[in-house]
Coordinates of C-alpha atoms in Angstrom, one line a residue:
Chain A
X1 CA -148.1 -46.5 -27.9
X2 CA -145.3 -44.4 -29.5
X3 CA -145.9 -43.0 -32.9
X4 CA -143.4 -41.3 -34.9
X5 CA -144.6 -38.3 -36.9
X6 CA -142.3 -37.8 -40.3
X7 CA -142.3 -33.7 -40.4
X8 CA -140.0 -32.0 -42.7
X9 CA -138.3 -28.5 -41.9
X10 CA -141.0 -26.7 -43.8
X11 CA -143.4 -27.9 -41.2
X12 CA -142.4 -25.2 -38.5
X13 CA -142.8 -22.0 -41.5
X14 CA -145.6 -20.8 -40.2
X15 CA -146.2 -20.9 -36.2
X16 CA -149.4 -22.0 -36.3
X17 CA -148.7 -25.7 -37.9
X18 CA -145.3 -25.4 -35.2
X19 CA -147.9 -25.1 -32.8
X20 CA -150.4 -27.7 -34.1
X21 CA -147.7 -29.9 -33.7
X22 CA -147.2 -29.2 -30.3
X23 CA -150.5 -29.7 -29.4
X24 CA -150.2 -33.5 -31.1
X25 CA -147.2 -34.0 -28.7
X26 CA -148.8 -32.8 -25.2
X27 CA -152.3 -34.8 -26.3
X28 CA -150.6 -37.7 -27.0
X29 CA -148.7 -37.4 -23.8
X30 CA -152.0 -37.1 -22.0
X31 CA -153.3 -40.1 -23.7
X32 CA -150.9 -41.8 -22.4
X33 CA -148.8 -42.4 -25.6
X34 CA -145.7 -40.8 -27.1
X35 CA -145.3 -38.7 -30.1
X36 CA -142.2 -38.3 -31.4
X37 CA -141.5 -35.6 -34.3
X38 CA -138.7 -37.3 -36.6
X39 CA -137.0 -36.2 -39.9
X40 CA -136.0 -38.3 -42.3
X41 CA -134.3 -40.4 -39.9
X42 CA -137.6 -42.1 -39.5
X43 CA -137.0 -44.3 -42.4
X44 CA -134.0 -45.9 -40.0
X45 CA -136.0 -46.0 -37.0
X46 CA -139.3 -47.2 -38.0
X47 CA -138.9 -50.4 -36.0
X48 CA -139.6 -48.1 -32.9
X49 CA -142.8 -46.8 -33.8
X50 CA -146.2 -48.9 -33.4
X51 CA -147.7 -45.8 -36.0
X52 CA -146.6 -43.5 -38.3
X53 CA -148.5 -39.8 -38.5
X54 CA -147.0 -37.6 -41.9
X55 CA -147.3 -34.4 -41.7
X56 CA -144.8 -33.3 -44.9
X57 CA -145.9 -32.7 -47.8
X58 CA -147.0 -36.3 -49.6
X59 CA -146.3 -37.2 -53.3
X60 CA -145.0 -40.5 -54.7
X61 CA -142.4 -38.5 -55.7
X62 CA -141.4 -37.4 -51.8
X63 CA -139.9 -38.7 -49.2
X64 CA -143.2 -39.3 -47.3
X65 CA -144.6 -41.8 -49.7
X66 CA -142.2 -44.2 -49.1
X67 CA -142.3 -43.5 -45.1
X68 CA -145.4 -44.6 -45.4
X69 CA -145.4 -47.5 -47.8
X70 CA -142.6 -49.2 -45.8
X71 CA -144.8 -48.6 -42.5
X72 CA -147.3 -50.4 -44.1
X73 CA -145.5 -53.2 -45.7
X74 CA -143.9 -53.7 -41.6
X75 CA -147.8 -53.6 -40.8
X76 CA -148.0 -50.0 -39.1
X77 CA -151.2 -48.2 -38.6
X78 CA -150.1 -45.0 -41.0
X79 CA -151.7 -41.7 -41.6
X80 CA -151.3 -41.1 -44.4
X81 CA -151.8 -44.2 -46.5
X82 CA -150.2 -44.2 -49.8
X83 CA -153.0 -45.1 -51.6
X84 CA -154.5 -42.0 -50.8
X85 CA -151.5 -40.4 -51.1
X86 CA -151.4 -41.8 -54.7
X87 CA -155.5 -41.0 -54.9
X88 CA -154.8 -37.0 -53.7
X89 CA -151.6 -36.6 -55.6
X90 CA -153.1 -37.1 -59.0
X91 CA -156.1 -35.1 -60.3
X92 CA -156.8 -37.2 -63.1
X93 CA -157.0 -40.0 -60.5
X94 CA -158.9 -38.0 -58.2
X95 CA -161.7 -37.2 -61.0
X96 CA -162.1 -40.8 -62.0
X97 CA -163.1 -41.4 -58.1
X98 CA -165.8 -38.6 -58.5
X99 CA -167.0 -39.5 -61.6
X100 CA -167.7 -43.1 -60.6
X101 CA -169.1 -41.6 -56.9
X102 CA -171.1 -39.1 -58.6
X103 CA -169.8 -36.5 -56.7
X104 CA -170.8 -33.2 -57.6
X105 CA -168.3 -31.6 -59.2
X106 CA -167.6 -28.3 -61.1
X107 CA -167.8 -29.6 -65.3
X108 CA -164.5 -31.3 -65.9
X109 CA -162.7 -32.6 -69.1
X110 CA -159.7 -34.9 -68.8
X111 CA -157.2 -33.6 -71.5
X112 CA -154.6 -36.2 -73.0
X113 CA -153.4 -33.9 -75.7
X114 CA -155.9 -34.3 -78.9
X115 CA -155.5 -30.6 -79.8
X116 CA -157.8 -31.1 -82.3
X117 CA -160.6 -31.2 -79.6
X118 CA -159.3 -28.6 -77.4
X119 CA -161.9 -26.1 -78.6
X120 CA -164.9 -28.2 -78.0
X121 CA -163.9 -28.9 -75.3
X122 CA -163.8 -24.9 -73.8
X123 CA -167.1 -24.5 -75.6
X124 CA -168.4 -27.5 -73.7
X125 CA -167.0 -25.3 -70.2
X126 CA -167.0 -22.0 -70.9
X127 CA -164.4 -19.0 -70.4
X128 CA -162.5 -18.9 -68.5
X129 CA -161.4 -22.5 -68.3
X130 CA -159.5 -23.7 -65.1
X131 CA -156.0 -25.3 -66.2
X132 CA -154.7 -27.7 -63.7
X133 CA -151.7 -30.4 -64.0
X134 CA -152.0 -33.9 -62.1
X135 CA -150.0 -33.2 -59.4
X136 CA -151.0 -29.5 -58.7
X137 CA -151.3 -28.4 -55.1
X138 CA -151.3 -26.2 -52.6
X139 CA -152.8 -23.5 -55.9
X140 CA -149.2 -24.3 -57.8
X141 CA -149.8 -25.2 -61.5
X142 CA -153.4 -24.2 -61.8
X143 CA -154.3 -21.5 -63.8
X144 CA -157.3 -19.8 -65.5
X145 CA -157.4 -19.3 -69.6
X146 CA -159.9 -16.3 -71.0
X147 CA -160.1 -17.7 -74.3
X148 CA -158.3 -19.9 -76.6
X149 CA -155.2 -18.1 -77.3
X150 CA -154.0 -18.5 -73.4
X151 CA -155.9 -22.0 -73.1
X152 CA -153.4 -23.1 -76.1
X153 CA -150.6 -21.1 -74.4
X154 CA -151.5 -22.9 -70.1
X155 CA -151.8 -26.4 -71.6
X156 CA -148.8 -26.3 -73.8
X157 CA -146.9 -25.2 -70.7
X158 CA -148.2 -27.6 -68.8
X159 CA -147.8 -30.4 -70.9
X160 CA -144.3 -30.5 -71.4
X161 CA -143.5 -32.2 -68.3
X162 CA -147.2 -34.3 -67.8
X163 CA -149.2 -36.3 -70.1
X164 CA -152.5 -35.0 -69.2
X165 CA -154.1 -32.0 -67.8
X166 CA -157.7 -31.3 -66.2
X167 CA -159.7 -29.1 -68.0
X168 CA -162.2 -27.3 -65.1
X169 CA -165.0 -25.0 -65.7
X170 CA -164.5 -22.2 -63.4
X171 CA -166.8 -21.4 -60.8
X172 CA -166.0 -17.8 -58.6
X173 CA -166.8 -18.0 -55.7
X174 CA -165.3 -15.6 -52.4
X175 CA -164.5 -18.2 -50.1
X176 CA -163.7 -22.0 -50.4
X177 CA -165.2 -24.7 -47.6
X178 CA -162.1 -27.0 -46.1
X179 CA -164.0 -29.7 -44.6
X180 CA -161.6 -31.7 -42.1
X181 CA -162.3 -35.7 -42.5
X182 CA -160.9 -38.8 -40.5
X183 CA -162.2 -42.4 -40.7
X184 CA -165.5 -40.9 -42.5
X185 CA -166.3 -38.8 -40.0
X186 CA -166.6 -35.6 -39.5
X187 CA -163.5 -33.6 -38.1
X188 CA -163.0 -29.8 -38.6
X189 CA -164.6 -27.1 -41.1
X190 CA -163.6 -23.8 -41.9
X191 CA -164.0 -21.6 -44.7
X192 CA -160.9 -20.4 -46.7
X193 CA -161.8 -16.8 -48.2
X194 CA -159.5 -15.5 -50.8
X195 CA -157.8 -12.7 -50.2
X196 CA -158.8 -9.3 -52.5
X197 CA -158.5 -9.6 -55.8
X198 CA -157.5 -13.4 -55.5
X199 CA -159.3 -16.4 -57.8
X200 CA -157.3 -19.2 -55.7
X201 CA -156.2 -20.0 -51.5
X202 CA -152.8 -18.9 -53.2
X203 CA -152.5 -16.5 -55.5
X204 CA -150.3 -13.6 -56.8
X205 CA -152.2 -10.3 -57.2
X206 CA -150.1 -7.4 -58.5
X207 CA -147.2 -9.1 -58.2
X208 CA -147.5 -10.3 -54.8
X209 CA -148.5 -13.6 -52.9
X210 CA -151.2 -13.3 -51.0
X211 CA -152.6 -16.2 -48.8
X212 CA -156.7 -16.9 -47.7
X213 CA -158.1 -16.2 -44.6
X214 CA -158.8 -19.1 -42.4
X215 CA -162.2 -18.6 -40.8
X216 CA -163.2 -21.7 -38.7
X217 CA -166.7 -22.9 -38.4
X218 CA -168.4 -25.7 -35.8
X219 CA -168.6 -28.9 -37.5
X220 CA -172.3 -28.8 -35.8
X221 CA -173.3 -25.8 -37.7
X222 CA -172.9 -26.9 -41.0
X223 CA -175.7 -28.0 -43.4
X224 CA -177.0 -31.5 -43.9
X225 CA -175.9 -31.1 -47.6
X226 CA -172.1 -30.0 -47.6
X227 CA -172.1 -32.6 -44.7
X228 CA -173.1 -35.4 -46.6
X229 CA -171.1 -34.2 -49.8
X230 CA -167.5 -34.0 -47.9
X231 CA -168.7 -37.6 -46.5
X232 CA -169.1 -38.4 -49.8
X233 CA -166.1 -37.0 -51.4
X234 CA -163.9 -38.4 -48.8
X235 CA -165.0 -42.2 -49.1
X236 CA -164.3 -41.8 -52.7
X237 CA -160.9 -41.7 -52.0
X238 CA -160.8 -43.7 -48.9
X239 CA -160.9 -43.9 -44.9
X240 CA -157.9 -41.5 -44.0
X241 CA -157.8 -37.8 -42.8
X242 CA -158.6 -35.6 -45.6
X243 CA -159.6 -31.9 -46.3
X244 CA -162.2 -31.8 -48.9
X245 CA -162.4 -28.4 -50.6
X246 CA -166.1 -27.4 -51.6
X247 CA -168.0 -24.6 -53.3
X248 CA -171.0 -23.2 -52.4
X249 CA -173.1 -21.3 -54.9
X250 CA -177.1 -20.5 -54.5
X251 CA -177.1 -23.6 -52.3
X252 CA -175.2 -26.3 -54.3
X253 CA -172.0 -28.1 -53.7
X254 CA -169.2 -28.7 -55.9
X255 CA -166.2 -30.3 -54.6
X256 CA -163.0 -28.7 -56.1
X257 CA -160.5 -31.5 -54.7
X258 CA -160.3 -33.9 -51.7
X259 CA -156.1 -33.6 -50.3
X260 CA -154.3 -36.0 -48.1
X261 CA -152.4 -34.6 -45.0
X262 CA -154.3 -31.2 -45.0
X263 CA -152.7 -28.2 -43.3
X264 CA -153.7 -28.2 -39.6
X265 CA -152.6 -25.0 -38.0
X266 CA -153.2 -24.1 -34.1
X267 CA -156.0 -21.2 -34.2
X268 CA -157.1 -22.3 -37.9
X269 CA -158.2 -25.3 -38.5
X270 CA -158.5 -26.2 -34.8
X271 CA -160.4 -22.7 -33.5
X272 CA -163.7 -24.4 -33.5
X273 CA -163.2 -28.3 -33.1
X274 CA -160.2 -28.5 -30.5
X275 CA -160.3 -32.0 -30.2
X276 CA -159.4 -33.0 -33.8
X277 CA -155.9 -33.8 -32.1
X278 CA -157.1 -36.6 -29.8
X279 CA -159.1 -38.0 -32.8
X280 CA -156.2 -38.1 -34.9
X281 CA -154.5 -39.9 -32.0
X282 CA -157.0 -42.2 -31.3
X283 CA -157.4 -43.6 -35.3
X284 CA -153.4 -43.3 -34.7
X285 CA -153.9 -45.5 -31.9
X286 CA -156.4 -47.9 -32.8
X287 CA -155.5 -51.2 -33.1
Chain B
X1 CA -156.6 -59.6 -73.4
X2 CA -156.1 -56.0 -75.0
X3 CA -152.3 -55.4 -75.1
X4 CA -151.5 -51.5 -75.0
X5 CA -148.2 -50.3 -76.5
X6 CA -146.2 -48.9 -79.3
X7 CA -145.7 -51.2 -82.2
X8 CA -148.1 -53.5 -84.7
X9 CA -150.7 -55.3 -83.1
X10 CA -151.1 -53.5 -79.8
X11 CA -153.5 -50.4 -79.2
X12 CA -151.6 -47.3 -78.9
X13 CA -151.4 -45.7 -75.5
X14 CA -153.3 -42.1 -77.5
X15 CA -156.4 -44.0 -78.9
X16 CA -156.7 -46.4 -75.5
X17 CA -157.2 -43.4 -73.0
X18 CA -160.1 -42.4 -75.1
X19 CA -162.0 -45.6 -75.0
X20 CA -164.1 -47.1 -72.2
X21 CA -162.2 -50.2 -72.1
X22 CA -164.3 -53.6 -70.9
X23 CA -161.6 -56.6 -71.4
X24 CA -157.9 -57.4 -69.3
X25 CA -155.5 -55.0 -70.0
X26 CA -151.2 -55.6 -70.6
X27 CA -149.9 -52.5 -70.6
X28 CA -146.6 -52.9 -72.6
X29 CA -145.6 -49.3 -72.7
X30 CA -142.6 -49.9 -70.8
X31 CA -142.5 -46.9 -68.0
X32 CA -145.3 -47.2 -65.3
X33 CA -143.9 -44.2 -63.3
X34 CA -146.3 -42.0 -61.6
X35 CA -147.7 -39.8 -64.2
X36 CA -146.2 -41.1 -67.5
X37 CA -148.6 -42.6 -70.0
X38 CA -147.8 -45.8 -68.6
X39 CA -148.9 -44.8 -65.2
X40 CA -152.1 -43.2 -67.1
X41 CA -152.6 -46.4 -69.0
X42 CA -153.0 -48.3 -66.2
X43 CA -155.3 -45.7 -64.1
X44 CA -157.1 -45.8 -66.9
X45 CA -157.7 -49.6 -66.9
X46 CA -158.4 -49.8 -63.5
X47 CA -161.0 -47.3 -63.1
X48 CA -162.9 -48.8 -65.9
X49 CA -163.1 -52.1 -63.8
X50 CA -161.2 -53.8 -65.7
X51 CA -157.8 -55.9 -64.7
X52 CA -154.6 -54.6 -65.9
X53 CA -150.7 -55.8 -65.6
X54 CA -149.1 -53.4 -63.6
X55 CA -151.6 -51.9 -61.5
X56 CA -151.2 -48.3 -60.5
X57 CA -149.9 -49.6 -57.1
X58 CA -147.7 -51.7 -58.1
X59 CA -146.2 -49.8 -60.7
X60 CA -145.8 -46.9 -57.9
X61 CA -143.9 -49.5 -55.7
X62 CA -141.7 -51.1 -57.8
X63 CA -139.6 -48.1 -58.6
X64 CA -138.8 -47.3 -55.2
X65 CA -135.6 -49.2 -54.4
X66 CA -136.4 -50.0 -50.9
X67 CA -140.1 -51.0 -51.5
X68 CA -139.0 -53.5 -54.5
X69 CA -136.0 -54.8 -51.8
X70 CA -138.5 -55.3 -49.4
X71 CA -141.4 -56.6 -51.0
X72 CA -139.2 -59.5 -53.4
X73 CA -137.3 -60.1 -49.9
X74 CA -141.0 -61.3 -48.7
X75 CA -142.1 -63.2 -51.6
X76 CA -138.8 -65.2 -50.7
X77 CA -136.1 -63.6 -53.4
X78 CA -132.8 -63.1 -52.1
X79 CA -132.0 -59.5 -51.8
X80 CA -128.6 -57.2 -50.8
X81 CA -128.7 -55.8 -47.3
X82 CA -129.5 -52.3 -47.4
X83 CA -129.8 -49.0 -46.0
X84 CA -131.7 -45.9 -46.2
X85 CA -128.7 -42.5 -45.9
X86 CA -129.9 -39.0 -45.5
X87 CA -126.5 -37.6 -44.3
X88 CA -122.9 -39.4 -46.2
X89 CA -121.9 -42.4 -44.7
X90 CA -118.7 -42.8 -47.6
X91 CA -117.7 -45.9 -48.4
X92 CA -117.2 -48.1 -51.4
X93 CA -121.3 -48.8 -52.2
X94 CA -123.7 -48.9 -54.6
X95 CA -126.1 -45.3 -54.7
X96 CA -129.5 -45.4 -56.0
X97 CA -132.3 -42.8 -55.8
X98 CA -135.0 -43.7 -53.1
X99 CA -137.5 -42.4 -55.6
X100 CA -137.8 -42.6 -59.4
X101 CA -136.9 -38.9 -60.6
X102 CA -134.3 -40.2 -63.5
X103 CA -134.4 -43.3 -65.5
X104 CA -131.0 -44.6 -64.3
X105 CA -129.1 -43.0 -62.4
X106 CA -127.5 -45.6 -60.1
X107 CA -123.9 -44.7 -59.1
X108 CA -121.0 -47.9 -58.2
X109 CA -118.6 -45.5 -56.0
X110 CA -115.4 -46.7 -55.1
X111 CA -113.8 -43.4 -53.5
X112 CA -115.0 -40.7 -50.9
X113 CA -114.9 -38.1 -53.7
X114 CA -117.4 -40.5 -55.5
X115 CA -119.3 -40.8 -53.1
X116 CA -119.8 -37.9 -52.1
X117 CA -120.4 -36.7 -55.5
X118 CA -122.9 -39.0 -56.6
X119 CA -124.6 -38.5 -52.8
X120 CA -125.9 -35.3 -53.8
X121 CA -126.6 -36.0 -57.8
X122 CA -128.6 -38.7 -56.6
X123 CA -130.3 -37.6 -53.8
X124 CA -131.1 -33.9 -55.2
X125 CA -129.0 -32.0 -52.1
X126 CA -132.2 -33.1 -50.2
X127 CA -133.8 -36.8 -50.4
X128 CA -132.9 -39.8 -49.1
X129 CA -130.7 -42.8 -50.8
X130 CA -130.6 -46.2 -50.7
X131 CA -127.1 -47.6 -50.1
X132 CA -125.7 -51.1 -50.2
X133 CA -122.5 -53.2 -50.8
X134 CA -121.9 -54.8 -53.9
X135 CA -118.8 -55.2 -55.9
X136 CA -120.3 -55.6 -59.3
X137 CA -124.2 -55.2 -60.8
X138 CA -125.4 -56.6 -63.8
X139 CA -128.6 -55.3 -65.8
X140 CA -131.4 -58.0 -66.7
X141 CA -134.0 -56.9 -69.0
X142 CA -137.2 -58.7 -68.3
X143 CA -140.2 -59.4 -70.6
X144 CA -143.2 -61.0 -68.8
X145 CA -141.5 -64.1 -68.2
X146 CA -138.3 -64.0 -70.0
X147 CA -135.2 -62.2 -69.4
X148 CA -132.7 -61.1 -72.0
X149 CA -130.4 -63.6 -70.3
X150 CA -131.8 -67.1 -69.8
X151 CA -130.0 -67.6 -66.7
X152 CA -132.6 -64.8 -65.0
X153 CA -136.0 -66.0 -66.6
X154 CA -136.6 -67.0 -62.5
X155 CA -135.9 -63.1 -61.7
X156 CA -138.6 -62.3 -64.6
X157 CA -141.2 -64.5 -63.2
X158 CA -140.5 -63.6 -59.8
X159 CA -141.4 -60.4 -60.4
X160 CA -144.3 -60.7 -62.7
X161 CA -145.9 -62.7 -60.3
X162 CA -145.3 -60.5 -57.3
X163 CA -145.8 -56.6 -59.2
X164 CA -147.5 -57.9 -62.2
X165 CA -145.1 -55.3 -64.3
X166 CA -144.3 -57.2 -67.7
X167 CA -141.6 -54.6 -68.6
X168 CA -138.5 -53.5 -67.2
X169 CA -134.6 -53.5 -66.5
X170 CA -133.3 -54.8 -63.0
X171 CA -130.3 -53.9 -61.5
X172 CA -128.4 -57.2 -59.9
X173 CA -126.0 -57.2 -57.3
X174 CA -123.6 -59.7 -56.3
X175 CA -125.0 -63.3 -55.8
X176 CA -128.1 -62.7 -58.0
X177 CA -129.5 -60.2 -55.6
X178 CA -132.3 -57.5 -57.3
X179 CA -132.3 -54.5 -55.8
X180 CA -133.3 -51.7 -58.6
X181 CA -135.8 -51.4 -61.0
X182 CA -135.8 -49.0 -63.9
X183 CA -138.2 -48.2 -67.0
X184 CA -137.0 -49.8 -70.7
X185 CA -136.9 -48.1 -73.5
X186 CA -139.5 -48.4 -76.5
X187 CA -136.4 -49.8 -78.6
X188 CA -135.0 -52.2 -75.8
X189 CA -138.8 -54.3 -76.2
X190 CA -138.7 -57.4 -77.5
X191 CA -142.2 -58.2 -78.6
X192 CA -141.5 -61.5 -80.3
X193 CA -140.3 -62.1 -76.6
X194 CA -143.9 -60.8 -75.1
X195 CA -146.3 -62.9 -78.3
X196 CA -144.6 -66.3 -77.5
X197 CA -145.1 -65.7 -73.8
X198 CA -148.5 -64.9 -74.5
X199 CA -149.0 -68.0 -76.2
X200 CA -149.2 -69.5 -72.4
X201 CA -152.0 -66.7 -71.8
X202 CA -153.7 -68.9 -69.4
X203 CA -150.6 -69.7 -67.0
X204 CA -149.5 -66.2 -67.1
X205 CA -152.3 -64.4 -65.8
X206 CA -153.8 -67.1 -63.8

C-alpha cells in the first residue's frame, strides 16, 4: 500500500522526530508498503495514496485538517481523523468528553465570561488557578494565576481573541505521564519530567525555555489503574493515536489533556516500545 | 425547537451556554467558525444530546473552500473546477483562503501583480489556496431555506439539507456554481425571513 505522510518543515527541528520519521519509512518498506513524506503538495496528489499519516501540527485552522478531511471524504484510511483533530484542538470540547466519560480529571470550570462569577469560581479551585485557552498546546497559552488580581489580568488576555477559557485547579506534580494510544490499545508510555524550576513540559524559567525530559517506560510495567484511565481517556475522544497526558499523585490519576498526532521522537517515545512504528503502519494499513 | 441568537424571541448565545439544554437546537448566531460563540453554541448543544442545526462538524467543514466544493459537488450541485496552490501559478482566477482565518477575504485577480499580491494576503506567506476560473462572482445570502435573491432559494436548500447551517453568504461563480462560504453579519439576518420558514417546522428539519 503507499501511504503519504503530510509533514511540514518543522517536523525535522529536532533530530529525534527526523529520525522517527525515518524509522516509519524503512518499516513500512519492510512491510512491504511505501511511505512517502510529502508537503503540502499532498493536497494535489492525494489520489496516489491508499492512506494518509499527519504528522504536522493539527488544528482546524492548519493545513492538516483539511489534508485530512478531504482523505476522508475520497474514503482514505487517515491518521489523524478530523474529528479528533476537532475533539484535541478544543479544550472546552475535550472537557465535555471527560465530563460525560467520567474521566478523572483535575477540578475544572468552563469560563464563558460572567465576571461576575469569576471569584467563586477560584474559591471553588483554589490558588493558583490554571488558565488555559481552547486551542492551547504544546504548554502555549496556559498559564497559572496566584490570586485574583492576575486571574482577572490571564483571562482578560486570553479572552480577547476566544470566547471561553478553562478554568483548571492546579495540581504540582514533577513529572507528567504521556501514554501513547492507537485503536484503544496500548502503544508507548513515558514520563515527561519538568525541567528545574518548571510548572509545564514547556516553560520559561528565568527568562529562558526550557523543555522536559523524556524518560520512556515499558508499556508492561505500568499500573492496572493509569492503564485503564489512558484507555479511558482515549475512547472518550475516539479510536485514533493519541498521547494522553496524566498525573499521578498519592496513587490517583488525573488526566490533564488527551492530544492528536503526539510527538514521536526516535530514542523518546520509542526507547522502550520499538514497535509502535509497525503498529501505526498496520492501523495505516488495515483495510 | 429552541432558536439561539441575537434579537427578540430567541435565547441569547450568554444565557444558553449556561443552561443544560434538553430540546432541538437552531443556532442563528450567524458564524459557526471554530471557536466563535457560534461554534460554542453548537458544542454546547451537541454534548448535551441534544440535536442542533449546524453541528460542530459541519460548521467546521463548510468554511473550508475545498471541503464545501467537494461535499455540494457530491450531493449533486454543480461546482467550479478547482485547485489547491501552495507555490503562484498566476493567472486571471479567483483566490480564496483554504481555511477560514478572515471573514471575506476572497480576491478576483486579473494581473500577475494581483495575483501575486493577493497569493500571499490570502494564504498568510505560508498556507495553501484554493484557486479557480471564474469571470464574475455573485454573493447570495441564505436564511434556512430562502436566499436574499429568489432565483437561489435552490442553493439555500441545498445546503441546509446537506450542512444543516441556516446562516450564511455564498460566493457564486459563473453558471451558478458555489464555491465559498462565509459568516453573515448580525445586521445582514433577516429573521422575518427565518419565522416564516419556520412556520414549515416539520419539513425543515425532517
Amino acid at each position: 500500500m503507499r501511504i503519504g505522510c503530510f509533514v511540514e518543515s518543522y517536523n525535522f527541528k529536532f533530530k529525534e522526530e527526523a529520525e522517527a520519521l525515518q524509522i516509519f519509512v524503512k518499516t513500512a518498506k519492510k512491510m512491504g508498503h511505501e511511505l512517502e513524506l510529502v508537503g503540502k503538495e499532498i493536497l494535489r496528489k492525494m489520489d496516489k495514496y491508499d492512506s494518509i499519516f499527519i504528522r504536522a501540527t493539527t488544528d482546524p485552522l492548519l493545513t492538516a485538517f483539511v489534508v485530512s478531511r478531504l482523505a476522508e471524504e475520497m474514503g482514505k484510511n487517515v491518521i489523524d481523523d478530523s474529528e479528533s483533530i476537532r475533539i484535541c484542538s478544543d479544550k472546552i470540547s475535550l472537557h465535555y468528553k471527560f465530563q460525560k466519560n467520567e474521566i478523572p480529571t483535575p477540578k475544572t470550570i468552563l469560563f464563558f465570561g460572567d465576571y461576575e462569577n469569576l471569584e467563586d469560581y477560584a474559591e471553588q479551585l483554589g490558588y493558583p488557578v490554571v488558565v488555559k485557552k481552547p486551542n492551547s498546546r504544546f504548554s502555549l497559552y496556559v498559564e497559572k494565576a496566584n490570586n485574583y488580581e492576575e486571574l482577572l489580568s490571564i483571562t482578560k488576555k486570553f479572552m480577547r481573541k476566544c470566547r471561553a477559557v478553562l478554568l483548571q485547579e492546579y495540581i504540582p506534580t514533577n513529572f507528567d505521564w504521556r501514554i501513547g494510544v492507537l485503536r484503544n490499545k496500548l502503544l508507548y508510555a513515558c514520563k515527561y519530567v519538568m525541567a528545574k524550576g518548571a510548572w509545564k513540559i514547556h516553560d520559561i524559567v528565568n527568562g529562558r525555555r526550557v523543555y522536559c525530559d523524556v524518560k520512556a517506560v515499558k508499556v508492561d510495567n505500568l499500573s492496572l489503574k493509569l492503564k485503564n484511565v489512558a484507555l479511558k481517556a482515549a475512547k472518550s475522544v475516539g479510536d485514533g493515536l493519541y498521547g494522553i497526558d496524566i498525573k499521578e499523585v498519592n496513587g490517583k490519576f488525573y488526566v490533564i489533556e488527551v492530544n492528536d498526532n503526539p510527538s514521536i521522537g526516535h530514542g523518546w517515545e520509542d526507547r522502550k516500545n520499538p514497535e509502535l512504528y509497525e503498529e501505526i503502519l498496520i492501523a495505516l494499513t488495515e483495510t | 425547537m429552541l432558536l439561539v441568537g441575537e434579537g427578540d424571541d430567541l435565547e441569547p448565545p450568554d444565557s444558553f451556554l449556561k443552561k443544560k439544554p434538553k430540546s432541538d437546537v437552531l443556532n442563528l448566531v450567524g458564524d459557526y467558525r471554530f471557536l466563535t460563540v457560534g461554534y460554542f453554541v453548537s458544542l454546547h448543544a451537541e454534548e448535551n444530546g441534544c440535536k442542533v442545526f449546524p453541528q460542530t462538524k459541519d460548521a467546521l467543514d463548510i468554511y473550508r473552500a475545498a471541503v464545501f466544493i467537494e461535499r455540494l459537488k457530491k450531493s449533486g450541485i454543480k461546482v467550479p473546477e478547482f485547485k489547491i496552490i501552495y507555490k503562484p501559478e498566476p493567472e486571471t482566477c479567483v483566490l480564496a483562503p483554504m481555511n477560514p482565518f478572515s471573514k471575506n477575504s476572497v480576491k478576483i485577480v486579473k494581473n500577475d501583480y494581483q495575483y501575486i499580491k493577493a497569493f500571499k494576503k490570502i494564504g498568510i506567506g505560508k498556507y495553501p489556496v484554493v484557486q479557480l476560473k471564474a469571470d464574475k462572482v455573485e454573493e447570495v445570502k441564505i436564511f434556512l431555506n430562502k436566499a436574499d435573491k429568489t432565483e437561489f432559494d435552490w442553493l439555500a436548500r441545498a445546503i441546509f439539507k446537506e450542512f444543516g447551517v441556516p446562516l450564511g453568504k455564498v460566493l457564486i461563480a459563473d453558471d451558478y456554481k458555489p464555491f465559498y462560504f462565509m459568516p453573515i453579519e448580525k445586521k445582514e439576518i433577516r429573521l422575518d425571513l427565518i419565522f416564516e420558514e419556520l412556520k414549515n417546522e416539520n419539513r425543515l428539519f425532517c
